[in-house]
Coordinates of C-alpha atoms in Angstrom, one line a residue:
X1 CA 24.6 4.5 12.8
X2 CA 21.1 5.9 12.4
X3 CA 18.2 3.5 12.9
X4 CA 15.2 5.3 11.5
X5 CA 11.7 4.2 12.3
X6 CA 8.8 5.4 10.2
X7 CA 6.4 5.0 13.1
X8 CA 2.7 5.6 13.8
X9 CA -0.4 3.5 13.3
X10 CA -0.6 4.0 9.5
X11 CA -0.9 0.4 8.4
X12 CA -3.3 -1.8 10.4
X13 CA -1.6 -4.9 9.1
X14 CA 1.7 -6.0 7.5
X15 CA 2.4 -6.1 3.8
X16 CA 2.4 -9.9 3.9
X17 CA 0.8 -11.9 1.1
X18 CA -0.2 -15.5 1.0
X19 CA 2.6 -17.7 2.4
X20 CA 3.2 -21.2 3.7
X21 CA 1.9 -21.8 7.3
X22 CA 5.4 -21.9 8.7
X23 CA 6.5 -18.7 7.0
X24 CA 3.3 -16.9 7.9
X25 CA 3.8 -17.9 11.6
X26 CA 7.4 -16.6 11.5
X27 CA 6.3 -13.3 10.0
X28 CA 3.3 -12.8 12.3
X29 CA 5.1 -10.7 15.0
X30 CA 6.2 -8.1 12.5
X31 CA 2.7 -8.1 10.9
X32 CA 1.3 -7.1 14.3
X33 CA 4.0 -4.6 15.0
X34 CA 3.8 -3.0 11.6
X35 CA 0.6 -1.2 12.7
X36 CA 3.0 1.0 14.7
X37 CA 6.4 0.8 12.9
X38 CA 6.8 0.8 9.2
X39 CA 10.5 -0.1 9.0
X40 CA 13.9 0.3 10.6
X41 CA 16.7 1.8 8.5
X42 CA 20.5 2.0 9.1
X43 CA 22.1 5.0 7.4
X44 CA 25.9 5.4 7.2
X45 CA 28.2 8.0 5.8
X46 CA 30.3 6.7 2.9
X47 CA 33.4 8.8 2.1
X48 CA 32.8 8.5 -1.6
X49 CA 29.0 8.4 -1.7
X50 CA 28.0 10.5 1.3
X51 CA 24.9 9.4 3.2
X52 CA 23.9 5.9 2.2
X53 CA 21.1 3.6 3.2
X54 CA 22.8 0.5 4.4
X55 CA 19.9 -1.6 5.6
X56 CA 16.1 -1.6 5.7
X57 CA 14.1 -4.1 7.8
X58 CA 11.9 -5.8 6.9
X59 CA 13.7 -6.2 3.6
X60 CA 10.5 -6.2 1.5
X61 CA 9.4 -2.8 2.6
X62 CA 9.5 -0.4 -0.4
X63 CA 10.6 3.2 -0.2
X64 CA 10.8 5.5 -3.3
X65 CA 14.2 7.0 -4.3
X66 CA 12.9 10.4 -3.1
X67 CA 11.9 9.0 0.3
X68 CA 15.3 7.2 0.6
X69 CA 17.1 10.4 -0.2
X70 CA 15.2 12.4 2.4
X71 CA 15.7 9.7 5.0
X72 CA 19.5 9.7 4.4
X73 CA 19.9 13.4 4.7
X74 CA 17.5 13.9 7.7
X75 CA 19.2 11.0 9.6
X76 CA 22.4 13.1 10.0
X77 CA 22.6 16.4 11.9
X78 CA 23.5 19.4 9.7
X79 CA 27.2 20.1 9.5
X80 CA 26.6 23.4 11.4
X81 CA 25.3 21.4 14.4
X82 CA 28.6 19.8 15.4
X83 CA 26.9 17.0 17.4
X84 CA 29.3 14.6 19.2
X85 CA 28.3 11.6 21.2
X86 CA 24.8 10.2 21.1
X87 CA 21.9 12.4 19.8
X88 CA 18.2 11.6 19.5
X89 CA 15.8 13.7 17.3
X90 CA 12.8 13.2 15.0
X91 CA 11.6 14.4 11.6
X92 CA 8.5 14.1 9.4
X93 CA 8.4 13.6 5.6
X94 CA 5.7 13.4 3.0
X95 CA 4.9 10.0 1.6
X96 CA 5.3 9.9 -2.2
X97 CA 5.1 7.6 -5.1
X98 CA 3.3 4.6 -3.7
X99 CA -0.3 3.6 -3.3
X100 CA -1.6 4.4 0.2
X101 CA -2.7 1.4 2.2
X102 CA -6.5 1.3 2.6
X103 CA -8.3 2.1 5.9
X104 CA -10.2 -0.6 7.6
X105 CA -12.6 -0.9 10.5
X106 CA -9.9 -1.2 13.1
X107 CA -8.3 2.0 11.9
X108 CA -11.4 4.0 12.5
X109 CA -11.9 2.3 15.8
X110 CA -8.3 3.1 16.8
X111 CA -8.5 6.8 15.7
X112 CA -11.8 7.3 17.6
X113 CA -10.0 6.5 20.9
X114 CA -6.4 7.8 20.4
X115 CA -5.1 11.2 21.3
X116 CA -5.0 13.5 18.2
X117 CA -1.2 13.4 18.2
X118 CA -1.1 9.6 17.9
X119 CA -3.9 9.1 15.4
X120 CA -3.1 7.3 12.1
X121 CA -1.9 9.7 9.4
X122 CA -1.5 8.0 6.0
X123 CA 0.2 11.0 4.2
X124 CA 3.5 11.2 6.2
X125 CA 6.2 9.2 7.7
X126 CA 7.5 10.0 11.2
X127 CA 11.2 9.4 11.6
X128 CA 12.9 8.8 15.0
X129 CA 16.7 9.0 14.8
X130 CA 19.4 7.7 17.1
X131 CA 22.7 9.2 15.9
X132 CA 26.2 8.4 17.2
X133 CA 29.4 10.2 16.4
X134 CA 32.6 9.7 18.5
X135 CA 36.1 10.9 17.6
X136 CA 38.3 7.9 16.6
X137 CA 41.7 8.5 14.9
X138 CA 41.9 4.8 13.8
X139 CA 38.9 5.4 11.5
X140 CA 39.7 6.9 8.0
X141 CA 37.0 9.7 8.4
X142 CA 38.1 10.4 12.0
X143 CA 34.8 9.5 13.6
X144 CA 33.2 6.3 14.7
X145 CA 29.5 6.2 14.1
X146 CA 28.2 2.6 15.1
X147 CA 25.9 0.6 18.5
X148 CA 29.0 -2.1 19.5
X149 CA 27.1 -3.5 22.4
X150 CA 23.5 -4.6 21.8
X151 CA 22.3 -2.3 24.6
X152 CA 18.6 -1.3 24.5
X153 CA 18.0 2.3 23.4
X154 CA 14.8 4.2 24.4
X155 CA 13.9 6.7 21.8
X156 CA 12.1 10.0 22.5
X157 CA 8.3 9.8 22.4
X158 CA 6.5 12.1 20.1
X159 CA 3.6 12.3 22.4
X160 CA 4.9 13.1 25.9
X161 CA 7.4 16.0 25.8
X162 CA 9.2 17.7 28.7
X163 CA 7.3 20.9 27.8
X164 CA 8.9 23.0 30.5
X165 CA 12.5 22.1 29.4
X166 CA 11.6 22.8 25.7
X167 CA 10.0 26.2 26.5
X168 CA 12.6 27.4 28.9
X169 CA 14.0 30.2 26.7
X170 CA 10.5 31.3 25.5
X171 CA 8.4 31.2 28.7
X172 CA 7.6 34.9 28.5
X173 CA 6.3 34.5 24.9
X174 CA 4.3 31.2 25.4
X175 CA 1.0 33.2 25.0
X176 CA 2.1 34.7 21.7
X177 CA 3.4 31.3 20.4
X178 CA 0.1 29.6 21.4
X179 CA -1.8 32.2 19.3
X180 CA 0.5 31.7 16.3
X181 CA -0.1 28.0 16.5
X182 CA -3.8 28.4 16.9
X183 CA -3.9 30.6 13.8
X184 CA -1.8 28.3 11.7
X185 CA 0.8 30.9 11.1
X186 CA 4.1 30.0 9.2
X187 CA 6.9 29.8 11.7
X188 CA 10.6 28.9 11.4
X189 CA 12.5 27.5 14.4
X190 CA 16.2 27.9 14.1
X191 CA 18.0 25.9 16.8
X192 CA 21.6 24.8 17.4
X193 CA 20.9 21.1 16.9
X194 CA 18.3 18.7 15.4
X195 CA 17.4 17.6 18.9
X196 CA 16.5 21.1 20.0
X197 CA 14.7 22.0 16.7
X198 CA 12.6 18.8 16.7
X199 CA 11.7 19.1 20.4
X200 CA 10.7 22.8 20.0
X201 CA 8.6 22.1 17.0
X202 CA 6.8 19.2 18.6
X203 CA 6.3 21.2 21.8
X204 CA 4.8 24.1 19.8
X205 CA 2.3 21.9 18.0
X206 CA 1.3 20.1 21.2
X207 CA 0.2 23.5 22.6
X208 CA -3.2 23.1 21.0
X209 CA -4.2 19.8 22.5
X210 CA -6.9 18.6 22.5
X211 CA -7.4 20.5 19.3
X212 CA -6.0 18.7 16.3
X213 CA -3.0 20.4 14.6
X214 CA -4.2 20.6 11.0
X215 CA -1.2 22.4 9.4
X216 CA 2.1 20.9 8.2
X217 CA 5.1 20.7 10.4
X218 CA 8.7 19.5 10.0
X219 CA 10.6 18.9 13.3
X220 CA 13.9 18.8 11.4
X221 CA 14.3 20.2 7.8
X222 CA 17.4 20.6 5.6
X223 CA 18.3 22.2 2.3
X224 CA 18.4 18.7 0.8
X225 CA 14.7 18.0 1.5
X226 CA 12.6 17.4 -1.6
X227 CA 10.3 20.2 -0.6
X228 CA 13.0 22.8 -0.1
X229 CA 12.0 24.8 -3.2
X230 CA 8.3 24.6 -2.3
X231 CA 8.9 26.1 1.2
X232 CA 11.4 28.8 0.2
X233 CA 9.8 30.2 -2.9
X234 CA 9.1 34.0 -2.8
X235 CA 6.5 33.8 -5.6
X236 CA 3.7 33.0 -3.2
X237 CA 2.9 33.4 0.5
X238 CA 4.7 31.1 2.9
X239 CA 2.8 27.9 3.5
X240 CA 1.1 27.1 6.8
X241 CA 4.0 25.1 8.3
X242 CA 6.2 25.0 11.4
X243 CA 9.7 24.4 10.1
X244 CA 12.6 23.2 12.4
X245 CA 16.1 24.0 11.0
X246 CA 19.7 24.2 12.2
X247 CA 21.4 25.8 9.2
X248 CA 21.8 29.6 9.5
X249 CA 21.5 29.7 5.7
X250 CA 17.7 29.5 6.3
X251 CA 17.8 33.0 7.9
X252 CA 18.5 34.5 4.5
X253 CA 16.4 32.0 2.5
X254 CA 13.3 32.4 4.7
X255 CA 13.6 36.2 5.5
X256 CA 10.2 36.7 3.9
X257 CA 8.5 34.4 6.4
X258 CA 6.4 36.4 9.0
X259 CA 7.7 34.7 12.1
X260 CA 11.2 33.3 13.0
X261 CA 12.1 31.9 16.4
X262 CA 15.9 31.7 16.9
X263 CA 16.9 29.8 20.0
X264 CA 20.4 29.2 21.3
X265 CA 22.0 26.8 23.8
X266 CA 20.2 27.1 27.2
X267 CA 21.8 29.7 29.4
X268 CA 20.7 30.6 33.0
X269 CA 20.1 34.2 34.0
X270 CA 19.6 34.1 37.7
X271 CA 16.9 31.6 38.6
X272 CA 15.1 31.8 35.2
X273 CA 16.7 30.6 31.9
X274 CA 17.7 33.5 29.7
X275 CA 14.6 34.6 27.7
X276 CA 14.6 35.4 24.0
X277 CA 13.4 38.9 23.2
X278 CA 10.6 40.0 20.9
X279 CA 12.3 41.6 17.8
X280 CA 11.2 43.1 14.5
X281 CA 12.0 41.0 11.4
X282 CA 14.0 43.9 10.0
X283 CA 16.6 43.2 12.6
X284 CA 17.3 39.7 11.1
X285 CA 20.9 39.2 10.1
X286 CA 22.5 36.3 8.3
X287 CA 24.6 33.8 10.2
X288 CA 25.1 35.7 13.4
X289 CA 21.4 36.3 14.2
X290 CA 20.9 36.5 17.9
X291 CA 18.3 34.5 19.7
X292 CA 14.8 36.1 19.6
X293 CA 11.3 35.9 18.3
X294 CA 11.3 37.9 15.1
X295 CA 7.8 39.0 14.3
X296 CA 5.5 42.0 13.9
X297 CA 2.5 40.0 15.4
X298 CA 0.8 41.5 18.4
X299 CA -0.9 39.1 20.7
X300 CA -4.7 39.4 21.1
X301 CA -4.6 38.2 24.7
X302 CA -2.8 39.7 27.7
X303 CA 0.2 37.8 29.1
X304 CA -0.5 35.5 32.1
X305 CA 1.8 37.0 34.7
X306 CA 0.5 34.8 37.4
X307 CA 1.7 31.7 35.5
X308 CA 5.2 33.1 35.0
X309 CA 5.4 33.9 38.7
X310 CA 4.4 30.3 39.6
X311 CA 7.0 28.8 37.3
X312 CA 9.7 31.2 38.6
X313 CA 8.8 30.3 42.2
X314 CA 9.0 26.6 41.2
X315 CA 12.6 27.2 39.9
X316 CA 13.6 29.0 43.1
X317 CA 12.2 26.2 45.2
X318 CA 13.8 23.6 42.9
X319 CA 10.4 22.1 42.2
X320 CA 10.6 18.9 40.1
X321 CA 10.6 19.6 36.4
X322 CA 7.8 17.2 35.7
X323 CA 5.7 19.3 38.1
X324 CA 6.7 22.5 36.2
X325 CA 5.7 20.7 32.9
X326 CA 2.4 19.7 34.4
X327 CA 1.6 23.3 35.4
X328 CA 2.5 24.6 31.9
X329 CA 0.6 21.9 30.1
X330 CA -2.5 22.4 32.2
X331 CA -2.4 26.2 31.5
X332 CA -2.2 25.6 27.8
X333 CA -4.9 22.9 27.9
X334 CA -7.3 25.2 29.8
X335 CA -6.5 28.0 27.5
X336 CA -7.3 25.9 24.4
X337 CA -10.4 24.5 26.0
X338 CA -11.7 27.9 27.0
X339 CA -11.3 29.0 23.4
X340 CA -12.9 25.8 21.9
X341 CA -15.8 25.3 24.3
X342 CA -17.9 28.2 23.0
X343 CA -17.4 26.9 19.4
X344 CA -18.5 23.4 20.6
X345 CA -21.6 24.7 22.3
X346 CA -22.6 26.8 19.2
X347 CA -22.0 23.8 16.9
X348 CA -24.1 21.6 19.1
X349 CA -27.0 24.1 18.8
X350 CA -27.0 23.5 15.0
X351 CA -27.9 19.8 15.4
X352 CA -31.6 19.0 14.6
X353 CA -33.7 17.9 17.6
X354 CA -34.0 14.2 18.0
X355 CA -37.8 14.3 18.0
X356 CA -37.6 15.7 14.4
X357 CA -36.1 12.4 13.2
X358 CA -38.7 10.0 11.9
X359 CA -38.2 6.5 10.4
X360 CA -39.6 7.0 6.9
X361 CA -38.3 10.5 6.0
X362 CA -34.9 11.7 5.1
X363 CA -33.3 13.1 8.3
X364 CA -33.2 16.9 8.6
X365 CA -30.0 18.8 7.7
X366 CA -27.5 20.3 10.1
X367 CA -28.0 24.1 10.1
X368 CA -25.1 26.2 8.7
X369 CA -22.4 27.8 10.9
X370 CA -22.9 31.5 10.8
X371 CA -19.9 33.4 12.1
X372 CA -21.8 36.6 13.1
X373 CA -24.3 34.6 15.1
X374 CA -21.5 32.8 16.9
X375 CA -19.7 36.1 17.7
X376 CA -22.9 37.5 19.1
X377 CA -23.3 34.4 21.4
X378 CA -19.9 35.2 23.0
X379 CA -21.4 38.0 25.1
X380 CA -23.2 35.5 27.3
X381 CA -21.4 32.3 26.5
X382 CA -17.8 33.2 25.7
X383 CA -14.4 32.2 27.0
X384 CA -14.6 34.7 29.8
X385 CA -16.7 32.1 31.7
X386 CA -13.8 29.7 32.0
X387 CA -10.7 31.9 31.5
X388 CA -9.4 34.9 33.5
X389 CA -7.3 36.2 30.7
X390 CA -8.4 39.5 29.2
X391 CA -7.9 40.7 25.7
X392 CA -9.4 40.9 22.2
X393 CA -11.1 37.4 22.1
X394 CA -13.4 38.6 19.2
X395 CA -10.4 39.5 17.1
X396 CA -8.7 36.2 17.8
X397 CA -11.9 34.3 16.8
X398 CA -12.1 36.3 13.6
X399 CA -8.6 35.4 12.6
X400 CA -9.2 31.8 13.7
X401 CA -12.0 31.5 11.2
X402 CA -9.5 32.1 8.4
X403 CA -7.1 29.4 9.6
X404 CA -6.7 25.8 8.6
X405 CA -7.5 24.8 12.2
X406 CA -11.0 26.2 12.0
X407 CA -11.6 24.4 8.7
X408 CA -10.2 21.1 10.1
X409 CA -12.2 21.4 13.3
X410 CA -15.4 22.3 11.6
X411 CA -15.1 19.5 9.0
X412 CA -14.5 16.9 11.7
X413 CA -17.4 18.1 13.9
X414 CA -19.8 18.3 11.0
X415 CA -18.8 14.8 9.9
X416 CA -19.4 13.5 13.5
X417 CA -22.7 15.2 13.7
X418 CA -23.8 13.9 10.3
X419 CA -22.8 10.4 11.4
X420 CA -24.8 10.9 14.6
X421 CA -27.8 11.9 12.5
X422 CA -27.5 8.8 10.3
X423 CA -27.2 6.7 13.5
X424 CA -30.3 8.2 15.0
X425 CA -32.2 7.7 11.8
X426 CA -31.1 4.1 11.6
X427 CA -32.2 3.5 15.2
X428 CA -35.6 5.2 14.5
X429 CA -36.1 2.8 11.6
X430 CA -35.0 -0.2 13.7
X431 CA -37.5 0.7 16.5
X432 CA -40.4 1.3 14.1
X433 CA -43.1 -1.3 14.6
X434 CA -45.2 -0.5 11.5
X435 CA -42.9 -1.3 8.6
X436 CA -45.6 -3.5 7.0
X437 CA -48.0 -0.6 7.2
X438 CA -45.5 1.7 5.6
X439 CA -44.9 -0.8 2.7
X440 CA -48.7 -1.1 1.8
X441 CA -48.9 2.1 -0.4
X442 CA -45.3 2.1 -1.7
X443 CA -44.0 1.1 -5.1
X444 CA -41.5 -1.6 -5.7
X445 CA -38.9 1.0 -6.5
X446 CA -39.4 2.8 -3.2
X447 CA -39.2 -0.6 -1.3
X448 CA -36.0 -1.6 -3.1
X449 CA -34.5 1.9 -2.4
X450 CA -35.2 1.3 1.3
X451 CA -33.4 -2.0 1.2
X452 CA -30.3 -0.5 -0.4
X453 CA -30.2 2.4 2.0
X454 CA -30.6 0.2 5.0
X455 CA -27.8 -2.1 3.7
X456 CA -25.5 1.0 3.2
X457 CA -26.2 2.2 6.8
X458 CA -25.4 -1.3 8.1
X459 CA -22.1 -1.4 6.3
X460 CA -21.2 2.0 7.8
X461 CA -22.3 1.0 11.2
X462 CA -20.4 -2.3 11.1
X463 CA -17.3 -0.4 10.0
X464 CA -17.6 1.7 13.2
X465 CA -18.4 4.8 11.2
X466 CA -21.8 5.0 12.8
X467 CA -22.3 4.8 16.6
X468 CA -25.1 2.2 16.7
X469 CA -25.6 -0.6 19.2
X470 CA -25.4 -4.2 18.1
X471 CA -29.1 -4.9 19.1
X472 CA -30.2 -2.1 16.7
X473 CA -28.1 -3.6 13.9
X474 CA -29.8 -7.0 14.4
X475 CA -33.3 -5.4 14.2
X476 CA -32.2 -3.6 11.0
X477 CA -31.2 -6.9 9.5
X478 CA -34.6 -8.3 10.4
X479 CA -36.3 -5.3 8.8
X480 CA -34.3 -5.9 5.6
X481 CA -35.4 -9.6 5.5
X482 CA -39.0 -8.6 6.1
X483 CA -39.0 -6.0 3.3
X484 CA -37.3 -8.4 0.8
X485 CA -39.7 -11.1 1.7
X486 CA -42.6 -8.9 0.6
X487 CA -41.2 -8.4 -2.9
X488 CA -41.7 -10.6 -6.0
X489 CA -39.5 -13.7 -6.4
X490 CA -37.5 -12.1 -9.3
X491 CA -36.6 -9.0 -7.3
X492 CA -35.7 -11.2 -4.3
X493 CA -33.3 -13.1 -6.5
X494 CA -31.7 -9.8 -7.5
X495 CA -31.4 -8.5 -4.0
X496 CA -30.3 -11.8 -2.5
X497 CA -28.3 -13.7 -5.1
X498 CA -27.5 -17.3 -4.3

């Protein structure tokens, strides 16, 4: 039995329409929980039909046929995996064919305080699978696949991963993998099971925290996925996606991809888990491909040998794995922050000075991001101030500028700065004491225009899209009333209809 949960704060409220008070009260718990969980599905294997969707709860939740098909196939390990017993893994699919639920004030408020990996994402479903398969000769198919006792099951969290366990076989290449993720490079992860593939993919994309991962990723992907042709075509460059697979067939199908990570079952080599080797893509073989990172990419930064020594020493001393994970996560966090801080500082320098923002003039524009100016600033304000790693930082930034992550980071920061400018402008208007003086030599058209713009800013601020204090909003409302009161009665009726 495969309970699937399309989880994540995508809908801020349930899809519940008008109902009788009693029915509404009974549905209320799911209405609240639906902000986190879209639905629960039970998928079974029918000897005649194959994978089949047996149950969806709540029953009124609508999935398209394409979504149902993807869920059915992705809820079962690939036939090459040979999973017995209980297995937990996750996947991610694109939403299709239905109108996206609108965003509301609480959605913006939630996203502003949530970690990037848990922010609402309306374009995809996240699936969390609990799969059971036990040999049973009394069953026609030979396997029993259903939870007899109603025992509670704790599913793997997509946010907190055991990073050290996930990265055991690739510790010597963590630096290279971090760069590939930073640059949004296409990467295939071929693992023995859906659990290993999904955990490795999620671990890889978590390397960039607190930077938002702006590319596509699929923790578990099969040949039956609706986007199989899109991802495997050779008529165009591979898409910016991290793809987790278990079927060796993908080695042949995705040979044109620039980076393939093949991991096997964990094996110990002395105190350190056996490490995959860096290999050229030309050494890829079908089916019997050995574990390794197949790529021609050369890392821009030097490997952190001190980190590897600390982790190895921790293994020798049997240090707790959560401590090892904390060491590794802190290293990756500091590495990402060292890379991003110079960008943040330069971006902040593009913001107009607060003293240049006056009440009755359009706020000044944010200055453009000039890559050459930024690169020149690195000489005295670069990552070398916070990171001991040496290497070609300039070359890494130049490649980063071409990646989806730079575009996503820049758009988000520019949007936040523009909202801050709007908020400062609104506050300047609210604090202005001479609004009557300003109106004396203004035409009715200019005065009405001010009312409309103030109202627009108030709507944005009340929707938490502008960071403005409540007191300032109240003063803005008083200004609107004052301005409207100065207009002729016919215009007042238009602006304030009964």
